[in-house]
mmCIF file of C-alpha atoms in Angstrom:
data_model
loop_
_atom_site.group_PDB
_atom_site.id
_atom_site.type_symbol
_atom_site.label_atom_id
_atom_site.label_comp_id
_atom_site.label_asym_id
_atom_site.label_seq_id
_atom_site.Cartn_x
_atom_site.Cartn_y
_atom_site.Cartn_z
ATOM 1 C CA MET A 1 0.000 0.000 0.000
ATOM 2 C CA LYS A 2 1.293 3.409 -0.903
ATOM 3 C CA LYS A 3 2.259 5.444 2.148
ATOM 4 C CA HIS A 4 1.552 9.119 2.603
ATOM 5 C CA HIS A 5 2.893 11.616 5.078
ATOM 6 C CA PHE A 6 0.207 13.703 6.726
ATOM 7 C CA HIS A 7 0.117 17.179 8.113
ATOM 8 C CA PHE A 8 -3.323 18.105 9.428
ATOM 9 C CA SER A 9 -4.354 21.679 9.668
ATOM 10 C CA PHE A 10 -8.009 21.335 10.763
ATOM 11 C CA THR A 11 -8.536 21.280 14.499
ATOM 12 C CA PRO A 12 -9.839 19.669 16.579
ATOM 13 C CA LEU A 13 -11.039 17.204 13.931
ATOM 14 C CA GLY A 14 -7.747 17.215 12.018
ATOM 15 C CA ALA A 15 -5.799 16.557 15.191
ATOM 16 C CA ALA A 16 -8.098 13.680 16.135
ATOM 17 C CA VAL A 17 -7.790 12.034 12.733
ATOM 18 C CA ALA A 18 -4.030 12.550 12.739
ATOM 19 C CA LEU A 19 -3.809 10.808 16.107
ATOM 20 C CA VAL A 20 -5.779 7.807 14.887
ATOM 21 C CA LEU A 21 -3.685 7.580 11.742
ATOM 22 C CA MET A 22 -0.499 7.631 13.761
ATOM 23 C CA LEU A 23 -1.889 4.729 15.763
ATOM 24 C CA GLY A 24 -2.288 2.874 12.515
ATOM 25 C CA THR A 25 -5.963 2.024 12.937
ATOM 26 C CA ILE A 26 -7.289 3.526 9.694
ATOM 27 C CA PRO A 27 -6.456 2.130 6.244
ATOM 28 C CA LEU A 28 -5.703 4.864 3.713
ATOM 29 C CA ALA A 29 -8.571 3.725 1.519
ATOM 30 C CA GLY A 30 -10.663 1.167 3.330
ATOM 31 C CA SER A 31 -13.117 -1.157 1.604
ATOM 32 C CA GLY A 32 -14.933 -2.652 4.586
ATOM 33 C CA PRO A 33 -14.076 -5.445 6.988
ATOM 34 C CA PRO A 34 -12.309 -8.468 5.453
ATOM 35 C CA GLY A 35 -14.774 -10.931 3.985
ATOM 36 C CA THR A 36 -17.615 -8.429 3.890
ATOM 37 C CA ASN A 37 -19.558 -8.340 0.631
ATOM 38 C CA ILE A 38 -20.404 -4.655 0.727
ATOM 39 C CA LYS A 39 -22.175 -4.612 -2.645
ATOM 40 C CA ALA A 40 -24.540 -7.401 -1.582
ATOM 41 C CA ASN A 41 -25.554 -5.397 1.493
ATOM 42 C CA LEU A 42 -26.045 -2.038 -0.160
ATOM 43 C CA PRO A 43 -29.583 -0.597 -0.105
ATOM 44 C CA TYR A 44 -29.050 0.872 -3.588
ATOM 45 C CA THR A 45 -27.833 -0.148 -7.033
ATOM 46 C CA PRO A 46 -24.124 0.750 -7.152
ATOM 47 C CA VAL A 47 -23.191 3.336 -9.748
ATOM 48 C CA VAL A 48 -20.939 2.286 -12.621
ATOM 49 C CA THR A 49 -18.555 5.002 -13.823
ATOM 50 C CA PRO A 50 -17.364 3.778 -17.248
ATOM 51 C CA ASN A 51 -13.553 3.955 -17.507
ATOM 52 C CA GLY A 52 -13.556 5.009 -13.847
ATOM 53 C CA SER A 53 -14.136 3.587 -10.391
ATOM 54 C CA THR A 54 -15.931 4.075 -7.063
ATOM 55 C CA LEU A 55 -14.052 5.400 -4.029
ATOM 56 C CA PRO A 56 -13.804 2.807 -1.193
ATOM 57 C CA TRP A 57 -14.784 3.881 2.314
ATOM 58 C CA LYS A 58 -14.299 2.730 5.907
ATOM 59 C CA MET A 59 -16.609 3.101 8.883
ATOM 60 C CA VAL A 60 -14.742 4.893 11.660
ATOM 61 C CA ASP A 61 -16.707 5.586 14.853
ATOM 62 C CA GLY A 62 -19.985 5.752 12.945
ATOM 63 C CA VAL A 63 -18.604 8.011 10.219
ATOM 64 C CA LYS A 64 -18.215 6.856 6.605
ATOM 65 C CA GLU A 65 -14.646 7.864 5.794
ATOM 66 C CA PHE A 66 -13.154 8.435 2.317
ATOM 67 C CA HIS A 67 -9.691 9.529 1.231
ATOM 68 C CA LEU A 68 -8.855 11.550 -1.869
ATOM 69 C CA VAL A 69 -5.313 12.300 -3.040
ATOM 70 C CA VAL A 70 -5.056 15.063 -5.633
ATOM 71 C CA GLU A 71 -1.960 14.713 -7.786
ATOM 72 C CA GLU A 72 -0.465 14.869 -11.260
ATOM 73 C CA ILE A 73 -1.255 11.749 -13.260
ATOM 74 C CA GLN A 74 -0.583 10.164 -16.618
ATOM 75 C CA TRP A 75 -4.005 9.628 -18.217
ATOM 76 C CA GLU A 76 -4.798 7.764 -21.422
ATOM 77 C CA VAL A 77 -7.488 9.643 -23.369
ATOM 78 C CA ALA A 78 -7.646 6.841 -25.934
ATOM 79 C CA PRO A 79 -5.086 4.370 -27.299
ATOM 80 C CA GLY A 80 -2.331 6.488 -28.823
ATOM 81 C CA MET A 81 -2.777 9.553 -26.619
ATOM 82 C CA VAL A 82 -1.626 10.074 -23.018
ATOM 83 C CA ILE A 83 -1.828 13.424 -21.242
ATOM 84 C CA LYS A 84 -0.311 14.906 -18.107
ATOM 85 C CA ALA A 85 -3.484 15.631 -16.169
ATOM 86 C CA TRP A 86 -4.283 16.496 -12.567
ATOM 87 C CA GLY A 87 -6.721 14.118 -10.903
ATOM 88 C CA TYR A 88 -7.720 12.296 -7.736
ATOM 89 C CA ASN A 89 -6.378 8.877 -6.762
ATOM 90 C CA GLY A 90 -4.725 8.357 -10.133
ATOM 91 C CA GLN A 91 -7.680 9.145 -12.353
ATOM 92 C CA THR A 92 -9.793 11.872 -13.909
ATOM 93 C CA PRO A 93 -12.581 12.253 -13.137
ATOM 94 C CA GLY A 94 -11.719 11.193 -9.606
ATOM 95 C CA PRO A 95 -13.359 8.058 -8.193
ATOM 96 C CA THR A 96 -17.098 8.389 -7.654
ATOM 97 C CA ILE A 97 -18.145 8.967 -4.045
ATOM 98 C CA GLU A 98 -21.348 7.136 -3.105
ATOM 99 C CA ALA A 99 -23.200 7.570 0.180
ATOM 100 C CA ILE A 100 -26.748 7.542 1.550
ATOM 101 C CA GLU A 101 -28.903 10.407 2.726
ATOM 102 C CA GLY A 102 -28.397 10.726 6.473
ATOM 103 C CA ASP A 103 -24.814 9.419 6.418
ATOM 104 C CA ARG A 104 -22.168 11.266 8.357
ATOM 105 C CA VAL A 105 -19.152 11.429 6.008
ATOM 106 C CA ARG A 106 -15.540 12.394 6.528
ATOM 107 C CA ILE A 107 -13.415 13.006 3.452
ATOM 108 C CA LEU A 108 -9.664 13.298 3.845
ATOM 109 C CA VAL A 109 -7.983 15.274 1.076
ATOM 110 C CA THR A 110 -4.227 15.041 0.594
ATOM 111 C CA ASN A 111 -2.639 17.571 -1.731
ATOM 112 C CA GLN A 112 0.238 16.342 -3.870
ATOM 113 C CA LEU A 113 -0.077 19.152 -6.420
ATOM 114 C CA PRO A 114 2.633 21.824 -6.685
ATOM 115 C CA GLU A 115 0.194 24.543 -5.516
ATOM 116 C CA PRO A 116 -2.522 24.937 -2.830
ATOM 117 C CA THR A 117 -5.965 23.513 -3.465
ATOM 118 C CA ALA A 118 -9.367 23.036 -1.843
ATOM 119 C CA VAL A 119 -12.245 20.713 -2.688
ATOM 120 C CA HIS A 120 -15.735 22.102 -3.161
ATOM 121 C CA TRP A 121 -18.656 19.682 -2.640
ATOM 122 C CA HIS A 122 -20.752 21.115 -5.447
ATOM 123 C CA GLY A 123 -24.480 21.123 -4.668
ATOM 124 C CA VAL A 124 -24.136 19.500 -1.238
ATOM 125 C CA ILE A 125 -25.965 21.243 1.618
ATOM 126 C CA LEU A 126 -23.414 21.562 4.422
ATOM 127 C CA PRO A 127 -21.885 23.976 6.941
ATOM 128 C CA SER A 128 -20.217 26.955 5.275
ATOM 129 C CA GLY A 129 -16.819 26.067 6.683
ATOM 130 C CA MET A 130 -16.927 22.710 4.882
ATOM 131 C CA ASP A 131 -17.856 24.173 1.461
ATOM 132 C CA GLY A 132 -14.270 24.063 0.220
ATOM 133 C CA VAL A 133 -13.698 27.511 -1.293
ATOM 134 C CA GLN A 134 -10.066 28.455 -0.919
ATOM 135 C CA GLY A 135 -9.635 31.803 0.806
ATOM 136 C CA LEU A 136 -13.370 32.222 1.487
ATOM 137 C CA THR A 137 -14.337 29.286 3.708
ATOM 138 C CA GLN A 138 -10.944 27.755 4.493
ATOM 139 C CA ARG A 139 -7.227 28.144 4.107
ATOM 140 C CA GLY A 140 -5.840 26.481 0.992
ATOM 141 C CA ILE A 141 -4.475 22.955 1.421
ATOM 142 C CA ALA A 142 -0.750 23.453 0.881
ATOM 143 C CA PRO A 143 1.302 20.851 -1.007
ATOM 144 C CA GLY A 144 1.904 17.903 1.319
ATOM 145 C CA GLU A 145 -0.956 18.741 3.703
ATOM 146 C CA THR A 146 -4.100 16.716 4.385
ATOM 147 C CA PHE A 147 -7.365 18.370 5.358
ATOM 148 C CA ALA A 148 -10.485 16.652 6.706
ATOM 149 C CA TYR A 149 -13.992 17.635 5.628
ATOM 150 C CA GLU A 150 -16.841 16.226 7.730
ATOM 151 C CA PHE A 151 -20.602 16.781 7.435
ATOM 152 C CA THR A 152 -23.953 14.997 7.486
ATOM 153 C CA LEU A 153 -25.772 14.401 4.193
ATOM 154 C CA ARG A 154 -29.216 16.015 4.417
ATOM 155 C CA GLN A 155 -30.358 15.453 0.814
ATOM 156 C CA HIS A 156 -30.042 12.951 -2.007
ATOM 157 C CA GLY A 157 -29.134 13.413 -5.646
ATOM 158 C CA THR A 158 -26.298 13.640 -8.152
ATOM 159 C CA GLN A 159 -23.725 16.153 -6.963
ATOM 160 C CA MET A 160 -20.070 16.752 -7.788
ATOM 161 C CA TYR A 161 -16.737 17.582 -6.217
ATOM 162 C CA HIS A 162 -14.031 19.705 -7.803
ATOM 163 C CA SER A 163 -11.115 21.989 -7.026
ATOM 164 C CA HIS A 164 -11.981 25.461 -5.796
ATOM 165 C CA GLY A 165 -8.433 26.824 -5.776
ATOM 166 C CA ASP A 166 -6.967 28.085 -9.064
ATOM 167 C CA GLU A 167 -10.057 26.619 -10.762
ATOM 168 C CA MET A 168 -9.003 27.534 -14.274
ATOM 169 C CA THR A 169 -5.871 25.412 -14.021
ATOM 170 C CA GLN A 170 -6.963 22.645 -11.680
ATOM 171 C CA ILE A 171 -10.399 21.874 -13.150
ATOM 172 C CA GLY A 172 -8.957 22.495 -16.612
ATOM 173 C CA LEU A 173 -6.483 19.673 -15.942
ATOM 174 C CA GLY A 174 -9.090 17.248 -14.593
ATOM 175 C CA THR A 175 -9.723 17.712 -10.846
ATOM 176 C CA MET A 176 -13.417 16.802 -10.580
ATOM 177 C CA GLY A 177 -15.608 13.804 -9.740
ATOM 178 C CA PHE A 178 -19.099 12.596 -8.879
ATOM 179 C CA PHE A 179 -20.594 12.798 -5.369
ATOM 180 C CA ILE A 180 -23.749 10.674 -5.502
ATOM 181 C CA ILE A 181 -26.079 10.597 -2.512
ATOM 182 C CA HIS A 182 -28.640 7.806 -2.673
ATOM 183 C CA PRO A 183 -32.048 8.174 -1.002
ATOM 184 C CA LYS A 184 -32.744 6.065 2.073
ATOM 185 C CA GLN A 185 -35.452 4.350 0.059
ATOM 186 C CA ARG A 186 -36.155 4.535 -3.662
ATOM 187 C CA GLU A 187 -39.709 4.074 -4.942
ATOM 188 C CA ARG A 188 -38.681 2.537 -8.279
ATOM 189 C CA LYS A 189 -35.706 0.189 -8.425
ATOM 190 C CA ILE A 190 -32.922 1.122 -10.825
ATOM 191 C CA ASP A 191 -31.381 -1.909 -12.539
ATOM 192 C CA ARG A 192 -28.320 -0.163 -13.997
ATOM 193 C CA ASP A 193 -26.908 3.150 -12.849
ATOM 194 C CA PHE A 194 -24.206 4.873 -14.916
ATOM 195 C CA ALA A 195 -22.319 8.164 -14.411
ATOM 196 C CA ILE A 196 -20.619 10.165 -17.172
ATOM 197 C CA PHE A 197 -18.618 13.382 -16.659
ATOM 198 C CA LEU A 198 -18.443 15.735 -19.652
ATOM 199 C CA SER A 199 -15.168 17.556 -20.342
ATOM 200 C CA GLU A 200 -13.313 19.375 -23.079
ATOM 201 C CA TRP A 201 -9.572 19.934 -23.456
ATOM 202 C CA PHE A 202 -7.041 21.597 -25.690
ATOM 203 C CA VAL A 203 -3.911 19.506 -26.167
ATOM 204 C CA ALA A 204 -1.664 20.726 -28.964
ATOM 205 C CA PRO A 205 -0.827 17.819 -31.305
ATOM 206 C CA GLY A 206 2.564 16.392 -30.383
ATOM 207 C CA SER A 207 2.310 17.571 -26.764
ATOM 208 C CA SER A 208 0.854 15.969 -23.629
ATOM 209 C CA ARG A 209 0.014 18.886 -21.318
ATOM 210 C CA PRO A 210 -3.563 20.224 -21.691
ATOM 211 C CA ASN A 211 -3.626 24.014 -22.002
ATOM 212 C CA PRO A 212 -5.990 25.305 -19.287
ATOM 213 C CA LYS A 213 -5.849 28.873 -20.652
ATOM 214 C CA ILE A 214 -7.909 27.977 -23.733
ATOM 215 C CA MET A 215 -11.412 29.432 -23.387
ATOM 216 C CA THR A 216 -13.389 28.231 -26.421
ATOM 217 C CA ASP A 217 -11.500 26.437 -29.182
ATOM 218 C CA PHE A 218 -11.021 22.964 -27.708
ATOM 219 C CA ASN A 219 -9.842 19.975 -29.753
ATOM 220 C CA ILE A 220 -10.542 16.965 -27.492
ATOM 221 C CA PHE A 221 -14.001 16.211 -26.025
ATOM 222 C CA THR A 222 -14.459 13.399 -23.540
ATOM 223 C CA PHE A 223 -16.832 11.175 -21.552
ATOM 224 C CA ASN A 224 -15.150 10.468 -18.196
ATOM 225 C CA SER A 225 -11.960 11.959 -19.671
ATOM 226 C CA ARG A 226 -11.883 9.341 -22.458
ATOM 227 C CA ALA A 227 -12.466 10.018 -26.164
ATOM 228 C CA TYR A 228 -13.963 7.529 -28.604
ATOM 229 C CA PRO A 229 -12.807 4.915 -29.517
ATOM 230 C CA GLY A 230 -11.366 4.795 -25.981
ATOM 231 C CA THR A 231 -14.764 5.105 -24.259
ATOM 232 C CA ALA A 232 -16.174 2.009 -22.567
ATOM 233 C CA PRO A 233 -19.686 0.949 -23.668
ATOM 234 C CA LEU A 234 -22.684 0.887 -21.343
ATOM 235 C CA VAL A 235 -24.025 -2.681 -21.167
ATOM 236 C CA ALA A 236 -27.576 -3.629 -20.083
ATOM 237 C CA ARG A 237 -30.325 -6.206 -20.482
ATOM 238 C CA THR A 238 -33.510 -5.668 -22.495
ATOM 239 C CA GLY A 239 -36.297 -4.189 -20.387
ATOM 240 C CA GLU A 240 -34.086 -2.966 -17.552
ATOM 241 C CA ARG A 241 -34.611 0.459 -16.022
ATOM 242 C CA ILE A 242 -31.407 2.417 -16.635
ATOM 243 C CA ARG A 243 -30.367 5.686 -15.062
ATOM 244 C CA ILE A 244 -27.580 7.718 -16.669
ATOM 245 C CA ARG A 245 -26.178 10.657 -14.697
ATOM 246 C CA PHE A 246 -24.354 13.442 -16.521
ATOM 247 C CA ALA A 247 -22.182 16.134 -14.911
ATOM 248 C CA ASN A 248 -20.401 19.161 -16.318
ATOM 249 C CA VAL A 249 -17.912 21.632 -14.819
ATOM 250 C CA ALA A 250 -16.322 22.511 -18.162
ATOM 251 C CA GLN A 251 -16.750 25.593 -20.376
ATOM 252 C CA GLU A 252 -19.455 24.550 -22.825
ATOM 253 C CA THR A 253 -23.000 23.202 -22.794
ATOM 254 C CA HIS A 254 -23.418 19.685 -24.113
ATOM 255 C CA PRO A 255 -26.684 18.364 -25.654
ATOM 256 C CA ILE A 256 -26.386 14.627 -25.016
ATOM 257 C CA HIS A 257 -28.441 12.481 -27.391
ATOM 258 C CA LEU A 258 -29.345 8.795 -27.063
ATOM 259 C CA HIS A 259 -30.523 6.862 -30.103
ATOM 260 C CA GLY A 260 -33.446 4.427 -30.108
ATOM 261 C CA HIS A 261 -35.076 5.597 -26.873
ATOM 262 C CA SER A 262 -37.307 8.265 -25.442
ATOM 263 C CA PHE A 263 -36.088 8.860 -21.909
ATOM 264 C CA LYS A 264 -37.360 10.893 -18.980
ATOM 265 C CA VAL A 265 -35.365 13.645 -17.294
ATOM 266 C CA VAL A 266 -35.830 12.502 -13.679
ATOM 267 C CA ALA A 267 -33.475 14.693 -11.638
ATOM 268 C CA THR A 268 -31.394 17.841 -11.705
ATOM 269 C CA ASP A 269 -28.612 18.899 -9.354
ATOM 270 C CA GLY A 270 -31.435 20.419 -7.279
ATOM 271 C CA GLY A 271 -32.916 16.964 -6.606
ATOM 272 C CA ASP A 272 -35.490 14.521 -7.908
ATOM 273 C CA ILE A 273 -38.242 15.738 -10.224
ATOM 274 C CA PRO A 274 -41.708 14.500 -9.147
ATOM 275 C CA LEU A 275 -43.141 11.805 -11.446
ATOM 276 C CA SER A 276 -45.878 14.139 -12.640
ATOM 277 C CA ALA A 277 -43.310 16.794 -13.653
ATOM 278 C CA GLN A 278 -40.749 14.606 -15.460
ATOM 279 C CA TRP A 279 -40.622 15.234 -19.179
ATOM 280 C CA PRO A 280 -39.731 13.053 -22.187
ATOM 281 C CA GLU A 281 -36.674 13.840 -24.311
ATOM 282 C CA THR A 282 -34.236 12.243 -26.705
ATOM 283 C CA THR A 283 -31.572 14.883 -25.987
ATOM 284 C CA VAL A 284 -30.716 16.410 -22.619
ATOM 285 C CA LEU A 285 -28.770 19.672 -22.327
ATOM 286 C CA VAL A 286 -26.142 19.770 -19.577
ATOM 287 C CA ALA A 287 -24.653 23.211 -18.873
ATOM 288 C CA PRO A 288 -21.497 23.997 -16.859
ATOM 289 C CA GLY A 289 -22.151 23.551 -13.151
ATOM 290 C CA GLN A 290 -25.123 21.256 -13.734
ATOM 291 C CA THR A 291 -25.983 17.592 -13.388
ATOM 292 C CA ARG A 292 -28.861 15.855 -15.125
ATOM 293 C CA ASP A 293 -30.224 12.337 -14.541
ATOM 294 C CA ILE A 294 -32.215 10.485 -17.180
ATOM 295 C CA GLU A 295 -34.042 7.162 -16.991
ATOM 296 C CA LEU A 296 -35.122 4.804 -19.751
ATOM 297 C CA ILE A 297 -36.324 1.276 -20.340
ATOM 298 C CA ALA A 298 -33.670 -0.479 -22.425
ATOM 299 C CA ASN A 299 -34.484 -1.555 -25.996
ATOM 300 C CA PRO A 300 -32.316 -4.279 -27.577
ATOM 301 C CA GLY A 301 -29.583 -3.141 -29.954
ATOM 302 C CA ASP A 302 -26.380 -1.116 -30.219
ATOM 303 C CA TRP A 303 -27.322 2.526 -29.659
ATOM 304 C CA ALA A 304 -25.156 5.610 -30.138
ATOM 305 C CA LEU A 305 -24.843 7.962 -27.149
ATOM 306 C CA HIS A 306 -23.118 11.239 -27.975
ATOM 307 C CA CYS A 307 -22.965 15.007 -27.696
ATOM 308 C CA HIS A 308 -24.942 16.532 -30.573
ATOM 309 C CA ARG A 309 -22.690 19.538 -31.152
ATOM 310 C CA ARG A 310 -21.165 18.484 -34.475
ATOM 311 C CA HIS A 311 -17.514 18.890 -33.512
ATOM 312 C CA HIS A 312 -17.822 17.292 -30.078
ATOM 313 C CA PRO A 313 -18.114 13.640 -31.240
ATOM 314 C CA MET A 314 -14.907 14.254 -33.215
ATOM 315 C CA ASN A 315 -11.262 14.361 -32.204
ATOM 316 C CA ALA A 316 -8.503 16.813 -33.047
ATOM 317 C CA MET A 317 -9.001 18.771 -36.248
ATOM 318 C CA GLY A 318 -7.767 22.058 -37.659
ATOM 319 C CA HIS A 319 -10.409 24.771 -37.750
ATOM 320 C CA ASP A 320 -8.433 27.277 -39.789
ATOM 321 C CA LEU A 321 -8.082 25.284 -43.036
ATOM 322 C CA PRO A 322 -9.693 26.387 -46.330
ATOM 323 C CA ASN A 323 -13.013 24.755 -47.182
ATOM 324 C CA MET A 324 -12.284 22.399 -50.114
ATOM 325 C CA LEU A 325 -15.721 20.779 -50.270
ATOM 326 C CA GLY A 326 -16.749 20.524 -53.936
ATOM 327 C CA VAL A 327 -13.429 21.917 -55.217
ATOM 328 C CA ASP A 328 -11.981 19.901 -58.138
ATOM 329 C CA GLN A 329 -8.297 19.459 -57.253
ATOM 330 C CA ALA A 330 -7.444 16.915 -59.983
ATOM 331 C CA ASP A 331 -5.095 19.194 -61.914
ATOM 332 C CA VAL A 332 -3.775 20.939 -58.851
ATOM 333 C CA GLN A 333 -2.664 17.852 -56.967
ATOM 334 C CA GLU A 334 0.184 16.965 -59.322
ATOM 335 C CA LYS A 335 1.479 20.525 -59.408
ATOM 336 C CA ILE A 336 1.510 20.777 -55.625
ATOM 337 C CA ARG A 337 3.289 17.410 -55.400
ATOM 338 C CA GLU A 338 6.209 18.933 -57.268
ATOM 339 C CA LEU A 339 6.719 21.031 -54.127
ATOM 340 C CA LEU A 340 5.157 18.709 -51.522
ATOM 341 C CA PRO A 341 5.664 15.087 -52.682
ATOM 342 C CA HIS A 342 3.227 13.619 -50.143
ATOM 343 C CA TYR A 343 0.393 16.076 -50.752
ATOM 344 C CA MET A 344 -3.050 14.457 -51.051
ATOM 345 C CA ALA A 345 -6.101 16.238 -52.385
ATOM 346 C CA MET A 346 -8.776 15.858 -49.748
ATOM 347 C CA GLU A 347 -12.283 16.879 -48.777
ATOM 348 C CA ARG A 348 -13.778 17.368 -52.266
ATOM 349 C CA THR A 349 -16.579 14.892 -51.496
ATOM 350 C CA GLY A 350 -16.658 15.254 -47.717
ATOM 351 C CA MET A 351 -14.543 14.355 -44.681
ATOM 352 C CA GLY A 352 -15.522 10.690 -44.363
ATOM 353 C CA GLY A 353 -12.314 9.533 -46.016
ATOM 354 C CA MET A 354 -10.244 10.976 -43.169
ATOM 355 C CA GLN A 355 -10.622 7.799 -41.098
ATOM 356 C CA ALA A 356 -9.218 5.585 -43.877
ATOM 357 C CA MET A 357 -6.411 8.057 -44.541
ATOM 358 C CA ALA A 358 -5.449 8.081 -40.839
ATOM 359 C CA GLY A 359 -5.117 4.306 -41.001
ATOM 360 C CA HIS A 360 -2.184 4.432 -43.427
ATOM 361 C CA MET A 361 -0.703 7.870 -42.845
ATOM 362 C CA ALA A 362 1.183 8.761 -39.680
ATOM 363 C CA GLY A 363 -0.029 11.949 -38.003
ATOM 364 C CA PRO A 364 1.527 14.052 -35.241
ATOM 365 C CA GLU A 365 2.596 12.182 -32.121
ATOM 366 C CA ASN A 366 0.297 11.868 -29.112
ATOM 367 C CA THR A 367 -2.964 13.033 -30.620
ATOM 368 C CA LEU A 368 -6.022 11.316 -32.072
ATOM 369 C CA PRO A 369 -7.307 11.182 -35.655
ATOM 370 C CA MET A 370 -10.411 13.271 -36.242
ATOM 371 C CA MET A 371 -12.633 10.196 -36.601
ATOM 372 C CA ALA A 372 -12.177 6.532 -35.787
ATOM 373 C CA GLY A 373 -13.907 3.296 -34.808
ATOM 374 C CA ASP A 374 -14.919 0.283 -36.862
ATOM 375 C CA GLY A 375 -18.319 -1.367 -36.520
ATOM 376 C CA PRO A 376 -19.839 -4.530 -38.002
ATOM 377 C CA TYR A 377 -20.738 -2.625 -41.198
ATOM 378 C CA GLY A 378 -17.630 -0.483 -41.660
ATOM 379 C CA ALA A 379 -16.090 2.731 -40.356
ATOM 380 C CA ILE A 380 -18.165 4.456 -37.639
ATOM 381 C CA GLN A 381 -16.369 7.795 -38.282
ATOM 382 C CA MET A 382 -16.808 9.240 -34.807
ATOM 383 C CA GLY A 383 -14.574 10.390 -31.934
ATOM 384 C CA GLY A 384 -14.689 12.500 -28.793
ATOM 385 C CA MET A 385 -17.964 12.434 -26.841
ATOM 386 C CA PHE A 386 -19.296 9.197 -28.282
ATOM 387 C CA THR A 387 -19.989 5.787 -26.803
ATOM 388 C CA ILE A 388 -22.428 2.916 -27.295
ATOM 389 C CA LEU A 389 -25.284 1.608 -25.168
ATOM 390 C CA LYS A 390 -25.284 -2.157 -25.748
ATOM 391 C CA VAL A 391 -28.576 -3.822 -24.792
ATOM 392 C CA ARG A 392 -29.020 -7.591 -25.042
ATOM 393 C CA ASP A 393 -31.940 -9.917 -24.292
ATOM 394 C CA HIS A 394 -29.593 -12.239 -22.426
ATOM 395 C CA LEU A 395 -26.296 -10.928 -21.106
ATOM 396 C CA LYS A 396 -23.199 -13.068 -21.216
ATOM 397 C CA ALA A 397 -19.487 -12.519 -20.845
ATOM 398 C CA GLY A 398 -18.083 -10.506 -23.715
ATOM 399 C CA ASP A 399 -21.270 -8.643 -24.611
ATOM 400 C CA GLY A 400 -19.425 -5.394 -23.976
ATOM 401 C CA ALA A 401 -17.226 -6.115 -26.996
ATOM 402 C CA ALA A 402 -19.579 -8.070 -29.271
ATOM 403 C CA TRP A 403 -21.833 -6.407 -31.825
ATOM 404 C CA TYR A 404 -25.603 -6.732 -31.790
ATOM 405 C CA GLN A 405 -27.047 -9.456 -34.006
ATOM 406 C CA PRO A 406 -30.281 -7.941 -35.369
ATOM 407 C CA PRO A 407 -33.245 -10.162 -36.292
ATOM 408 C CA GLU A 408 -33.474 -10.949 -39.989
ATOM 409 C CA GLY A 409 -35.122 -8.229 -42.024
ATOM 410 C CA THR A 410 -34.478 -5.437 -39.515
ATOM 411 C CA VAL A 411 -31.319 -3.909 -41.089
ATOM 412 C CA ALA A 412 -31.456 -1.199 -43.755
ATOM 413 C CA GLU A 413 -30.140 -2.609 -47.056
ATOM 414 C CA LYS A 414 -29.426 -1.436 -50.606
ATOM 415 C CA VAL A 415 -32.494 -1.436 -52.873
ATOM 416 C CA PRO A 416 -31.899 -3.541 -56.034
ATOM 417 C CA ALA A 417 -31.702 -1.403 -59.168
ATOM 418 C CA GLY A 418 -34.858 -2.898 -60.684
ATOM 419 C CA GLN A 419 -36.910 -1.966 -57.644
ATOM 420 C CA ARG A 420 -35.652 1.585 -57.373
ATOM 421 C CA LEU A 421 -38.317 4.223 -57.131
ATOM 422 C CA GLU A 422 -38.024 7.718 -58.477
ATOM 423 C CA PRO A 423 -37.744 10.263 -55.661
ATOM 424 C CA THR A 424 -40.783 12.338 -54.991
ATOM 425 C CA LYS A 425 -40.128 16.048 -55.384
ATOM 426 C CA PRO A 426 -42.409 18.871 -54.337
#
């Protein structure tokens, strides 16, 4: 187990926790007594954070205790691209915190960043001194220090945690995570519960350090800090009730669209929406500082789940290139090749060929081609904020990787020439 050196600055709570730690009675990241099947005893359906994890906890004197370590990490955005991010416990977003309304929680935060930080429990109703705003409600956690936050959860819902010291840099590099508070009792059982954090980054091709000073022109868009084809699918069984929780502390709004379903928006960061007030959608808009929960009954198939801003389910691309759509470059290509031997005329008929070109032409180091992914019928031509909801009648091992086998006669096919109909024009 990795060892940390602690310096507590909160008193008397910090001193008390420091004393217990020195006595060696608290694991750094406990997961319950040995042999205890915590998941089997939980009064809620555990949340799955695709490409992420859930933060373990330990009961200490009736308090549910968690431990976050904020630090610089190496994070794979997708195969072929690794960035130098800042995260919690080795990942971005940080591990999901789960607790139950009424719990008393204590969250230890150790700072291994090169500058002070604080952690804000976004949307959680708590004493002002535990709100985690550096300079306003507490002194910043200096590098090497550990602070303890402790409060009782008096609500339920999808909340967040994130840095509230040098936000532009620290959030811009990945210091955020889910804080999910389950109700003591839920009226309708959730069969599958997923959580997806929405983020955007600017990482210059050939580099690995995201630029937190960029305000609008981002080039990498992610679900749980992963870009397609590096995003894990969401896997479920036909007919199950699925909740998907979205969170956003980035710069832009993201309209998240799910194919093949009409879902209900069932909760905001302000809490549950009464049944009579929930509304149907196929796209839910998630603005910075917001969370949104949706629920649906799963239909069998492979279903795209993506941001509907056109550039967001794409990876790095230049935005300052001339528009060559429809431009005949046949005579120009050879002339340009006299100066640039490897020049290729592109984009006359669209950008779809970029995926094939990326497959046999090396691009800059440590970045991602604009579009990628191969499906059972060819190139998917997506990237960024894109993943797949895989729903099967009967789940078995490997369904997360296998493609859906549609019933005969339910796939769109080419119409034979003899049966072609003339298009109807107004």
